[in-house]
Structures are given as structure tokens and as C-alpha cells.
XYZ file of C-alpha atoms in Angstrom:
140
model
C -22.156 23.050 -18.063
C -22.170 20.451 -15.434
C -18.951 19.460 -13.460
C -20.696 15.840 -12.387
C -19.018 12.860 -14.089
C -20.569 11.465 -17.032
C -23.474 8.776 -16.784
C -21.369 6.026 -17.646
C -18.465 7.105 -15.248
C -21.093 7.497 -12.587
C -22.459 4.102 -13.116
C -19.258 2.392 -13.024
C -17.858 4.110 -9.749
C -21.340 3.290 -7.941
C -21.059 -0.260 -8.810
C -20.168 -1.966 -5.460
C -17.514 -4.187 -7.144
C -15.759 -1.235 -8.338
C -14.560 -0.254 -4.866
C -13.527 -3.721 -4.104
C -11.473 -4.034 -7.047
C -9.904 -0.839 -6.427
C -9.213 -1.781 -2.909
C -7.706 -5.000 -4.443
C -5.462 -3.196 -6.879
C -4.254 -1.052 -3.998
C -3.269 -3.828 -1.532
C -2.528 -6.837 -3.748
C 1.260 -6.394 -4.114
C 1.562 -6.176 -0.513
C -0.352 -9.567 0.065
C 1.410 -11.161 -2.442
C 4.453 -10.072 -0.972
C 3.583 -11.233 2.364
C 2.434 -14.510 0.970
C 5.715 -14.654 -1.011
C 7.718 -13.929 2.212
C 5.953 -16.348 4.122
C 6.580 -19.247 1.453
C 10.370 -18.237 1.731
C 11.187 -17.485 5.081
C 15.130 -17.732 4.572
C 14.544 -15.056 1.700
C 12.341 -12.683 3.807
C 15.069 -12.792 6.715
C 17.724 -12.182 4.204
C 16.033 -9.243 2.529
C 15.534 -7.442 6.185
C 19.375 -8.295 6.588
C 20.163 -6.923 3.441
C 18.598 -3.763 4.133
C 20.464 -3.717 7.660
C 17.496 -4.367 9.702
C 18.283 -6.369 12.789
C 17.279 -8.414 14.308
C 16.453 -9.561 10.819
C 13.851 -12.397 11.833
C 11.965 -10.116 13.897
C 11.614 -7.513 11.015
C 10.829 -10.397 8.868
C 7.911 -11.521 10.838
C 6.743 -7.865 11.311
C 6.725 -7.183 7.605
C 4.850 -10.271 6.787
C 2.222 -9.376 9.329
C 1.774 -5.911 8.075
C 1.772 -7.112 4.456
C -1.157 -9.506 5.290
C -3.269 -7.902 8.035
C -3.420 -4.496 6.747
C -4.914 -5.751 3.219
C -7.203 -8.051 4.862
C -8.758 -5.117 6.869
C -8.998 -2.925 3.856
C -10.348 -5.752 1.596
C -12.857 -6.592 4.210
C -13.696 -2.916 4.539
C -13.719 -3.335 8.686
C -11.094 -1.184 10.384
C -9.923 0.178 7.150
C -8.307 2.999 8.805
C -6.227 0.667 10.844
C -5.204 -1.472 7.783
C -4.514 1.874 5.608
C -2.468 3.216 8.324
C -0.443 0.099 8.901
C 0.356 -0.214 4.962
C 0.927 3.520 4.629
C 3.378 3.792 7.477
C 5.241 0.588 6.426
C 5.373 2.077 2.577
C 6.835 5.194 4.201
C 9.657 3.313 6.335
C 10.337 0.940 3.748
C 10.694 3.805 1.080
C 12.907 5.628 3.290
C 15.278 2.732 3.859
C 15.139 1.121 0.183
C 14.749 4.258 -1.776
C 17.122 6.623 0.078
C 17.801 8.702 -3.054
C 19.084 11.687 -0.920
C 22.209 9.642 -0.556
C 22.830 8.478 -4.133
C 24.224 9.663 -7.467
C 23.809 9.296 -11.028
C 21.328 6.530 -12.411
C 20.652 4.991 -8.785
C 19.582 8.287 -7.745
C 17.090 8.863 -10.760
C 15.639 5.289 -9.928
C 15.343 5.641 -6.385
C 13.756 9.019 -6.367
C 11.105 7.778 -8.998
C 10.413 4.860 -6.627
C 10.438 6.870 -3.709
C 7.604 9.089 -5.273
C 5.640 6.508 -6.543
C 5.581 5.173 -2.916
C 4.454 8.301 -1.724
C 1.237 7.825 -4.219
C 0.438 4.888 -2.528
C 0.328 6.155 0.764
C -1.934 8.791 -0.783
C -4.094 5.891 -1.829
C -4.001 4.562 1.536
C -5.189 8.150 2.984
C -8.109 7.943 0.526
C -9.085 4.467 1.522
C -9.265 5.557 5.240
C -11.227 8.803 4.200
C -13.612 7.217 1.939
C -14.545 3.483 3.684
C -16.634 5.009 6.620
C -18.362 7.534 3.942
C -19.188 4.574 1.579
C -20.325 2.280 4.547
C -22.519 5.019 5.828
C -24.172 5.247 2.260
C -24.704 1.631 2.395
């Protein structure tokens, strides 16, 4: 009994477009978030202020930069480790600020706990990007 992927799965995973589409699925929400914040600067600043980040304009600008530059590096598969690190650290910090379940009760705690650990899953995806990018490029 072989532990390898079935042939159709191997073909799908080896198709070059699959790696790009997976990177796009992982980074798309960040890219969209950065574009939306850029299009609504007052809203981006207000969001930072809501979470207590001061000076709000500086944190909004930094957030936009990370949400745009990180995905571009990952999608271009150049310095993907840097883009993955940027988005992974951003995700960890954002989860700790926005989903601080340890200080909540009831339904709020339940929802924040789920969101927090979903974000940890995204961080795992960014670690995999950093691991796999140089390996994939070496095979190409």
C-alpha cells in the first residue's frame, strides 16, 4: 500500500497554477483589506483608534503597507519568506488585539476564541509559504 498521493491529486498539486492560487487564497484577504483601507483612509484611521492604536494614522499606514507589500512578495514568490513573516507577525499582533478572548466572557469569549485560533491557522499557512517557496523554486 502506497502512502503517496493518488495520481490525480499529484497532478493537481504539481500544476504550477495550483501554487499561485493557493498563495492568492492565503493572501487575498490581506490584499483586499489593504486596498479597502487605502480607499477609505478615514475609516482605516478610525479602525486603529477603535482598537486603541495610537497614533492611529501611523498604525493605519503601517497596516496598509503590510497588507499590500506582504501579499505582493508572496504572490511574486520573491522574498516570500519576508512577506510571510510580515503577514504572520501582523496576524499574530492583530489577533491578540482584536481577539483577546482571555479577557472576555460568554458568547463574546466563544467567538473571539474561534477567531483567534483561526488566525493561528493562517500563521501556520505563512510558515508553510516560507518553507515551501525556496523548495518549489529550486525544483523549477
